[in-house]
PDB file of C-alpha atoms in Angstrom:
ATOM      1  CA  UNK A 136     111.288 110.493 117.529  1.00  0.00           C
ATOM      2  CA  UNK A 137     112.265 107.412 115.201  1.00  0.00           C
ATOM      3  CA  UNK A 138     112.182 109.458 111.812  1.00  0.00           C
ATOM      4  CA  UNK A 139     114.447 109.670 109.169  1.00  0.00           C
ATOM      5  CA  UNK A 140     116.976 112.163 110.627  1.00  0.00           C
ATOM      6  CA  UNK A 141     119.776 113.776 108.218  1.00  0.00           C
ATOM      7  CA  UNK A 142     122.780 115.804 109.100  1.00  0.00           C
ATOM      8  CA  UNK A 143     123.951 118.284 108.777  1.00  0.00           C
ATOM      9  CA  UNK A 144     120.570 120.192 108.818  1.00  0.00           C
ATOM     10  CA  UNK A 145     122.721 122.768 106.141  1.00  0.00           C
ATOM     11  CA  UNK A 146     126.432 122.823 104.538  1.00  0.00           C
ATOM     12  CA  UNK A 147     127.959 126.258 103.560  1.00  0.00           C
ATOM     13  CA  UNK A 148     131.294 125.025 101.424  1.00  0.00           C
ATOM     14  CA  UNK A 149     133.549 126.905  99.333  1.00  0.00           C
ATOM     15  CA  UNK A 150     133.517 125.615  95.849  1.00  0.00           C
ATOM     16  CA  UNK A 151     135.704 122.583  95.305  1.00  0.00           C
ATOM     17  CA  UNK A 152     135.537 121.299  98.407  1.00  0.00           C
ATOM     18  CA  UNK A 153     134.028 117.648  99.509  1.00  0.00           C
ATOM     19  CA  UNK A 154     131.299 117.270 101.625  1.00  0.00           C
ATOM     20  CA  UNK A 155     129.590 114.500 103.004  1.00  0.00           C
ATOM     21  CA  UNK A 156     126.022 113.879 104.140  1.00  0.00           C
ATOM     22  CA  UNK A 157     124.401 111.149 106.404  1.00  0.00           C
ATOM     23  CA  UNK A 158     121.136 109.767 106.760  1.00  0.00           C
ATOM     24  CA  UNK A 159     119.835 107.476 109.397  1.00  0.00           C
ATOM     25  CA  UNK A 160     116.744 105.831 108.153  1.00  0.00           C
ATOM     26  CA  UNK A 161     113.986 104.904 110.367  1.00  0.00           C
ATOM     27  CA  UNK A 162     115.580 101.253 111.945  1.00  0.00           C
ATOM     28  CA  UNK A 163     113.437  98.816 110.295  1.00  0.00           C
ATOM     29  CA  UNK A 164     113.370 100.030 106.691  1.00  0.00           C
ATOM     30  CA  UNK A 165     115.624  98.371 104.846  1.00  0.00           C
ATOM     31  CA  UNK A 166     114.863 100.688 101.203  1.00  0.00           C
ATOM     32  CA  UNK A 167     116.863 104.277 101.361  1.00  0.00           C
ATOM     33  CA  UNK A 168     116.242 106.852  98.546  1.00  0.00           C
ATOM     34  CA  UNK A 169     118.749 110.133  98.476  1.00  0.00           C
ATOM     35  CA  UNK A 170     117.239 112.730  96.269  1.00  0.00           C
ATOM     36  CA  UNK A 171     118.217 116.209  95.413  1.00  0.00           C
ATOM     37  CA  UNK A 172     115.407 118.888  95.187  1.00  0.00           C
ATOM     38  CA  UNK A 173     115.873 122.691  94.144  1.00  0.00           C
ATOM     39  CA  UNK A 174     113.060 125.325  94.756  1.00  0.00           C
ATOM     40  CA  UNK A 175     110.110 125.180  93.464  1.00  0.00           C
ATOM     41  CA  UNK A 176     110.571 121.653  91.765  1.00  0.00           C
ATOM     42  CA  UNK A 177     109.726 118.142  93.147  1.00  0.00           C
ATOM     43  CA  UNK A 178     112.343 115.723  94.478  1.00  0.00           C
ATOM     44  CA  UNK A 179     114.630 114.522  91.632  1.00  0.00           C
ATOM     45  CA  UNK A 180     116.001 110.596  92.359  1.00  0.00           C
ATOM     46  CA  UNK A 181     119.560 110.388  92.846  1.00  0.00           C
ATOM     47  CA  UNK A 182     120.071 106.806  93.903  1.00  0.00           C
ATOM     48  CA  UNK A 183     118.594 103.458  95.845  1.00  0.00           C
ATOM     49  CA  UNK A 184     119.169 101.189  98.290  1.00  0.00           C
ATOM     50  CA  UNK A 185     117.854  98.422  98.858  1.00  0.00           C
ATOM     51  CA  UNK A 186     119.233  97.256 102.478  1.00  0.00           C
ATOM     52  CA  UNK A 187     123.266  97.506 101.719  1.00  0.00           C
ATOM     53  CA  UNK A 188     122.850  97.381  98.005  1.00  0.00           C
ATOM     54  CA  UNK A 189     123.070 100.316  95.896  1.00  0.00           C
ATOM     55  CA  UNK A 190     120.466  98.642  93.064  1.00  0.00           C
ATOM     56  CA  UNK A 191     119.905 102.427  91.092  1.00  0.00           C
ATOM     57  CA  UNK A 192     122.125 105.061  90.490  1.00  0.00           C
ATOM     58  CA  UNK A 193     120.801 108.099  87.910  1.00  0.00           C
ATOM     59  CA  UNK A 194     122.443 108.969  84.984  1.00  0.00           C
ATOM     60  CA  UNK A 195     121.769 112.377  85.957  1.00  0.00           C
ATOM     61  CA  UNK A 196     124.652 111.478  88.766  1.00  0.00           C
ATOM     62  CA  UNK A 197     127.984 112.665  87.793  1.00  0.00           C
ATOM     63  CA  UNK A 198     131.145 110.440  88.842  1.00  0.00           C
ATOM     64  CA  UNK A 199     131.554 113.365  91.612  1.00  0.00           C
ATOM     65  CA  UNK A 200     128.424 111.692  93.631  1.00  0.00           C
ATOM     66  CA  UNK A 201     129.014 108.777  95.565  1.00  0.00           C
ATOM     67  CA  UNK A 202     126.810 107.124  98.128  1.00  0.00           C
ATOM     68  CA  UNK A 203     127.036 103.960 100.660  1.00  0.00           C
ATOM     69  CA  UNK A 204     124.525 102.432 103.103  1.00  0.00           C
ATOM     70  CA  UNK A 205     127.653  99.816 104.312  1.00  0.00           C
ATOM     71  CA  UNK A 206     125.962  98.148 106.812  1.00  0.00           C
ATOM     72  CA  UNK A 207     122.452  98.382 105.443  1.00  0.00           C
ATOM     73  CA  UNK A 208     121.799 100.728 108.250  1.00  0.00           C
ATOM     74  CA  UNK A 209     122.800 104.819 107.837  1.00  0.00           C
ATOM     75  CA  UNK A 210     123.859 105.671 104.607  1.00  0.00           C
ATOM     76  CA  UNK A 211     126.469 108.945 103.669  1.00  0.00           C
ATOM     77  CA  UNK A 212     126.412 110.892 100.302  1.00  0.00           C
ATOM     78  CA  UNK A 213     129.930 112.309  98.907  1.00  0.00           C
ATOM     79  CA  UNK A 214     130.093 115.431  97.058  1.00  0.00           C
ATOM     80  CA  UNK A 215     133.461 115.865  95.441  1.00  0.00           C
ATOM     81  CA  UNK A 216     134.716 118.727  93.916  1.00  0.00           C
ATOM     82  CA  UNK A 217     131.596 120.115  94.477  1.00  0.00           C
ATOM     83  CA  UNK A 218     130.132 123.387  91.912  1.00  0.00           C
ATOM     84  CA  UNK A 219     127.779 126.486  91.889  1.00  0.00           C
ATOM     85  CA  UNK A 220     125.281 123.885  90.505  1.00  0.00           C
ATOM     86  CA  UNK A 221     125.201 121.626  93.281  1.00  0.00           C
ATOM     87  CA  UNK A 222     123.205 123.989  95.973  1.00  0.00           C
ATOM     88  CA  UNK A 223     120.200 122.463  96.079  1.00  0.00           C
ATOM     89  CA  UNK A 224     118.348 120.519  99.504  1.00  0.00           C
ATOM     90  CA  UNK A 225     119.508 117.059  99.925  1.00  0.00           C
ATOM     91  CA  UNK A 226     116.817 114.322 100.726  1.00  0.00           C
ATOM     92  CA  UNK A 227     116.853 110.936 102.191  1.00  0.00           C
ATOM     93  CA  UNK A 228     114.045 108.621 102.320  1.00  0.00           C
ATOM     94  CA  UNK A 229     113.431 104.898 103.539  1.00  0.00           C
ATOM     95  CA  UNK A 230     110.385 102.617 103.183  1.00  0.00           C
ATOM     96  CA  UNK A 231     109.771  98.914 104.663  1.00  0.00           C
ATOM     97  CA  UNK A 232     109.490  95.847 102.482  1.00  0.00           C
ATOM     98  CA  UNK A 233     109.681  94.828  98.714  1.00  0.00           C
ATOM     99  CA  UNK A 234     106.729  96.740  97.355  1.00  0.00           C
ATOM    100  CA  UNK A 235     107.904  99.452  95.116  1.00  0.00           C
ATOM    101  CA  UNK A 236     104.067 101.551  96.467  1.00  0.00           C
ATOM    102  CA  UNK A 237     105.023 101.719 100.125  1.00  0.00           C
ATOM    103  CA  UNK A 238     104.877 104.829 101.218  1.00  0.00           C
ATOM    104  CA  UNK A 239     108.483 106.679 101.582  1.00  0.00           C
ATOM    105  CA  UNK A 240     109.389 108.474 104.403  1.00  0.00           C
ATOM    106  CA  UNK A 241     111.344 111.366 104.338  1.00  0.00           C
ATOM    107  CA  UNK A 242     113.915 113.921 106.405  1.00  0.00           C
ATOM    108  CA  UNK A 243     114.113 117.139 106.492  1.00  0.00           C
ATOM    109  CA  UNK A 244     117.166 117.412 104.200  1.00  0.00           C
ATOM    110  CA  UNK A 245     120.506 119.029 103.952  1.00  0.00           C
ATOM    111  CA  UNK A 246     120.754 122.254 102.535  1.00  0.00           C
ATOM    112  CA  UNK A 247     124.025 122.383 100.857  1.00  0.00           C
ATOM    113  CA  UNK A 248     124.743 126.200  99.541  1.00  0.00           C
ATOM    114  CA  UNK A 249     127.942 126.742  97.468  1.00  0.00           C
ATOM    115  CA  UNK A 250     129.749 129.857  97.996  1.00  0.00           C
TER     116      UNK A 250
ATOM    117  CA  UNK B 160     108.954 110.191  78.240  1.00  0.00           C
ATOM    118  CA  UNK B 161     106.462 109.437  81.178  1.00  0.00           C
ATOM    119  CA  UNK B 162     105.811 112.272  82.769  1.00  0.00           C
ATOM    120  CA  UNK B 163     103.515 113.469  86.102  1.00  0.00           C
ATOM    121  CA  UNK B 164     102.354 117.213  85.794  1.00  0.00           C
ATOM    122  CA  UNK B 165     100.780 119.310  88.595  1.00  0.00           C
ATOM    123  CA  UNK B 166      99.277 122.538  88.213  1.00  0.00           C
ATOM    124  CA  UNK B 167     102.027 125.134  88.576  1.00  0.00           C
ATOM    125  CA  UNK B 168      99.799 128.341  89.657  1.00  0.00           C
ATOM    126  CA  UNK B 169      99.435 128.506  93.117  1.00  0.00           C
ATOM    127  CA  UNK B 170      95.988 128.105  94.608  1.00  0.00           C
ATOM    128  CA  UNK B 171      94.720 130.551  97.100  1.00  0.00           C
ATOM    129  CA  UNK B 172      91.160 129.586  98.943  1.00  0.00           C
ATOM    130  CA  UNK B 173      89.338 131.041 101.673  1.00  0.00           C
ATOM    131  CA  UNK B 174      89.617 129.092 105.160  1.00  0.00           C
ATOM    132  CA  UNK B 175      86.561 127.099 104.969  1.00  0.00           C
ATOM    133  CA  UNK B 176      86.240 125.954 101.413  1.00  0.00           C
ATOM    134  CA  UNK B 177      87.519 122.848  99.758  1.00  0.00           C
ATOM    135  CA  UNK B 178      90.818 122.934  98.025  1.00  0.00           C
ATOM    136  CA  UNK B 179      91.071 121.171  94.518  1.00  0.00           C
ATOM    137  CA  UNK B 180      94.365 120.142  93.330  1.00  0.00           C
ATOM    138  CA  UNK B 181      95.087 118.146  90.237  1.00  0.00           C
ATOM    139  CA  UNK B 182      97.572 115.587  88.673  1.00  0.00           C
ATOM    140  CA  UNK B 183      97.550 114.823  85.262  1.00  0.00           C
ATOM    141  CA  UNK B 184     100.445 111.887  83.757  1.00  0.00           C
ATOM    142  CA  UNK B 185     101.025 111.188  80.346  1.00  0.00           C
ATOM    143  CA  UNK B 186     102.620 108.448  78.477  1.00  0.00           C
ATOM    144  CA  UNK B 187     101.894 105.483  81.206  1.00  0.00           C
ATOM    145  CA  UNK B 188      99.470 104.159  83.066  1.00  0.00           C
ATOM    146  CA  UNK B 189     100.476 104.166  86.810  1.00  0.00           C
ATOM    147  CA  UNK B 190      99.374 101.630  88.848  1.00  0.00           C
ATOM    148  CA  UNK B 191      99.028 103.708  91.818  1.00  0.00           C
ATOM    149  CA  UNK B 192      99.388 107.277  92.587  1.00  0.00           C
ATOM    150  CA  UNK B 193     100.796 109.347  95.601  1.00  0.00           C
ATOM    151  CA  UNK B 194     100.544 112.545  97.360  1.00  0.00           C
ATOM    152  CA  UNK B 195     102.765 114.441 100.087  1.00  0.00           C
ATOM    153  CA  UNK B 196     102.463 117.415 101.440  1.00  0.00           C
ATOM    154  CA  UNK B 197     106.066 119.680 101.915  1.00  0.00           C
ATOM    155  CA  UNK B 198     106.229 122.551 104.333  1.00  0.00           C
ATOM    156  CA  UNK B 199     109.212 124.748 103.463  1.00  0.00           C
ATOM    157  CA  UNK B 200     112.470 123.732 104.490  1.00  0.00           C
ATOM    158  CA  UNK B 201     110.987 119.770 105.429  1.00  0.00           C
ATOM    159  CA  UNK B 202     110.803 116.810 103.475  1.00  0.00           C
ATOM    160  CA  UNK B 203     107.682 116.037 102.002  1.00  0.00           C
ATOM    161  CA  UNK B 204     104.927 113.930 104.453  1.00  0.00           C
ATOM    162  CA  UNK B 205     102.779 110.950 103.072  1.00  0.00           C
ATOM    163  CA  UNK B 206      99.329 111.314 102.981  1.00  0.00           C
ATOM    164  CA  UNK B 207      97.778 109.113 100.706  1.00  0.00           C
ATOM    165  CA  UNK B 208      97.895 106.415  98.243  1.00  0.00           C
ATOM    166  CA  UNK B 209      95.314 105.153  95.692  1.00  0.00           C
ATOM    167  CA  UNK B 210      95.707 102.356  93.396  1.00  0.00           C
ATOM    168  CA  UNK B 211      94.287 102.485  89.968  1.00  0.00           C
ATOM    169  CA  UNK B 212      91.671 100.118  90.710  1.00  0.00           C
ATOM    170  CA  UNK B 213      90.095 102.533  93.409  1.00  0.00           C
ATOM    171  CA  UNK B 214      88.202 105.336  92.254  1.00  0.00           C
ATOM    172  CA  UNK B 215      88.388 107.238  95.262  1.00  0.00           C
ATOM    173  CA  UNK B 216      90.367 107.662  98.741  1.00  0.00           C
ATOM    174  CA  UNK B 217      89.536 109.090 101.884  1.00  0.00           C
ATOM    175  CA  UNK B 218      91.097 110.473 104.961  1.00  0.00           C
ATOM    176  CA  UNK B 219      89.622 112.566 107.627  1.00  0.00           C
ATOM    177  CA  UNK B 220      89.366 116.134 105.511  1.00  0.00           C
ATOM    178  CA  UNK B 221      91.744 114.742 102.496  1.00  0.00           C
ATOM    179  CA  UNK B 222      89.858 112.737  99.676  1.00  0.00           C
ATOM    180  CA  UNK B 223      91.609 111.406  96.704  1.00  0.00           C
ATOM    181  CA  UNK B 224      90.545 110.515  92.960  1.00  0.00           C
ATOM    182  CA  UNK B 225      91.803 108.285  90.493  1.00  0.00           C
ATOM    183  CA  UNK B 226      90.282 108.901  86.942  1.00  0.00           C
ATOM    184  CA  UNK B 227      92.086 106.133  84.684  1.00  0.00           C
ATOM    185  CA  UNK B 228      90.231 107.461  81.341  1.00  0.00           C
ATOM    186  CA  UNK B 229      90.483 111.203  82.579  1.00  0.00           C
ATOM    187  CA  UNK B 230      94.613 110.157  83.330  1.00  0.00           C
ATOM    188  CA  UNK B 231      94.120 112.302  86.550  1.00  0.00           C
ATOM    189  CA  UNK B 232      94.108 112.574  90.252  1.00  0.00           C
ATOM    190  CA  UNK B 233      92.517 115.003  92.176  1.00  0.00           C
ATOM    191  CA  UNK B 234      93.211 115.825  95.731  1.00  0.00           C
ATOM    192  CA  UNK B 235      90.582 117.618  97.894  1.00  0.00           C
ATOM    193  CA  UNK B 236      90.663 119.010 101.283  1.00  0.00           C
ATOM    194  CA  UNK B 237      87.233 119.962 102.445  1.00  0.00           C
ATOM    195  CA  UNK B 238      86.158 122.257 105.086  1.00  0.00           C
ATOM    196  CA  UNK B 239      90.479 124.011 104.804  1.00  0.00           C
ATOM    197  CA  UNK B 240      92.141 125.804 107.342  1.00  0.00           C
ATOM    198  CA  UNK B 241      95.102 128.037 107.452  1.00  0.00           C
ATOM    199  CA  UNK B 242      97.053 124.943 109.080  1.00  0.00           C
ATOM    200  CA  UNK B 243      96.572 123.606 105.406  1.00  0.00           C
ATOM    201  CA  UNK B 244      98.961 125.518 103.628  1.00  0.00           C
ATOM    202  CA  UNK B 245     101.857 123.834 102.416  1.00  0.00           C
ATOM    203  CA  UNK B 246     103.059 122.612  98.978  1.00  0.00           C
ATOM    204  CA  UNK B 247     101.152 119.273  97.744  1.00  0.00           C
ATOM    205  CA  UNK B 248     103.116 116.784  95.587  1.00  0.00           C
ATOM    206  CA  UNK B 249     102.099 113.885  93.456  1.00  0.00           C
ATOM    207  CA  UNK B 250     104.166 110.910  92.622  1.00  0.00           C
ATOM    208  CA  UNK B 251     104.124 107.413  90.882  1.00  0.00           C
ATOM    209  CA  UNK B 252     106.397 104.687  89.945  1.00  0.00           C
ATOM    210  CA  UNK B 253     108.672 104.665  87.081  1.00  0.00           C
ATOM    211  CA  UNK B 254     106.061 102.311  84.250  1.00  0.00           C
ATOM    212  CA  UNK B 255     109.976 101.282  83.544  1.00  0.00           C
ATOM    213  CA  UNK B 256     111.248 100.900  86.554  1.00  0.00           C
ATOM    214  CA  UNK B 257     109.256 100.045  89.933  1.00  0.00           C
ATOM    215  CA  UNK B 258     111.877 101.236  92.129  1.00  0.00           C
ATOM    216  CA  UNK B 259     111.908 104.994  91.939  1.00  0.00           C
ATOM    217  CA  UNK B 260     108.722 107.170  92.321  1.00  0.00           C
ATOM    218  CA  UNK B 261     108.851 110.172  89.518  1.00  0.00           C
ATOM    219  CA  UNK B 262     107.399 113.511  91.020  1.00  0.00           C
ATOM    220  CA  UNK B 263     105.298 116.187  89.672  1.00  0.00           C
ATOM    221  CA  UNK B 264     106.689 119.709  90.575  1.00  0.00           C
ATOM    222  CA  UNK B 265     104.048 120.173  93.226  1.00  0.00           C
ATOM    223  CA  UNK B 266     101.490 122.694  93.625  1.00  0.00           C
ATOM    224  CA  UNK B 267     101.403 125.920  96.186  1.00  0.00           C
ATOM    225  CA  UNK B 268      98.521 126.001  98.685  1.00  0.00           C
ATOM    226  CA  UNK B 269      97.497 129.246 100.650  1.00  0.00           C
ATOM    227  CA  UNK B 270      94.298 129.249 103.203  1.00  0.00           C
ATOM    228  CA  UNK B 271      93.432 132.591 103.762  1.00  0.00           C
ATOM    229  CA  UNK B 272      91.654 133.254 107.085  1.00  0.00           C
TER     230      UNK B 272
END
């Protein structure tokens, strides 16, 4: 299967610990999304890539949440210090070429749950 | 502030029958719109675009609808099976900002058998 694939599939942490998630896009995209997505609401854009360059970062993004794609290939999001507030599922996406329509393709997240 | 709203009530059909769901966005014209479907506990699945130039999409069972005066999308699944439950989400760009898609918050599908 050439998917996105993300690991950990789910994160049980203590709170105030770090934790760190990768994503390994599908080979030839060189876009990657991460987006964070609690129940019952839609996906909620944390930051871009577009092939090593983060381009977007949301305000909504605390200095806490830190992401890198380094080699414009997989990319890892940081947690630090993480809180109650930060359980939610964890979603990376990639798309192909330098229309902003193309269809992205997701994982199947990381559940992060904060004890 | 732009905005993409789905219908928030779940929708619960008999297998059989064709599913209507809507998206309504307010305060931009999208140039295209697009909807996934999201089992729980997976990332949501393309299943179709339409641009705002196209009044209507189709795909096997799945048709789409862009109304531009209307500001709405519909999605229909005709002739729905159990199979089709899931959650169905509609997205566009950012009129702002091309490179992130904003999201409606979905809407709740159940086929009854």
């Amino acid at each position: 299967d050439t998917g996105v694939s993300q690991n950990p599939r789910h994160k049980i942490t203590k709170r105030g610990q770090n934790v760190t998630f990768r994503c390994d896009p599908i080979s030839e995209h060189n876009r990657l999304y991460w987006y964070r997505q609690t129940l019952g609401q839609g996906p909620e854009f944390l930051t871009y890539f577009q092939n090593e360059a983060q381009l977007e970062k949301s305000r909504l993004l605390s200095d806490r949440f830190s992401a890198e794609r380094p080699k414009g290939s997989f990319s890892t999001l940081e947690i630090q210090r993480t809180e109650q507030g930060d359980s939610a599922m964890y979603l990376c996406a990639s798309s192909a070429g330098t229309e902003s329509n193309q269809p992205q393709h997701f994982g199947d997240g990381t559940r992060l749950s904060i004890l | 502030s732009q905005k993409i709203e789905q219908n928030s009530e779940a929708l619960n059909i008999q297998e059989g029958k064709t599913a209507t769901l809507t998206c309504n966005y307010t305060n931009y014209s999208p140039a295209y719109l697009q909807w996934y479907r999201q089992d729980p506990g997976r990332g949501p699945v393309f299943l179709l675009l339409i641009r705002e130039n196209e009044k209507e999409k189709r795909k096997e069972r799945l048709k789409v609808t862009f109304d531009t005066t209307l500001k709405q999308s519909l999605f229909h699944i005709t002739a729905s099976q159990p199979a089709d439950s899931a959650t169905y989400l509609c997205a566009s760009h950012n009129a702002g900002n091309n490179r992130k898609l904003i999201w409606g918050l979905g809407t709740s599908l159940a086929v009854n058998p």
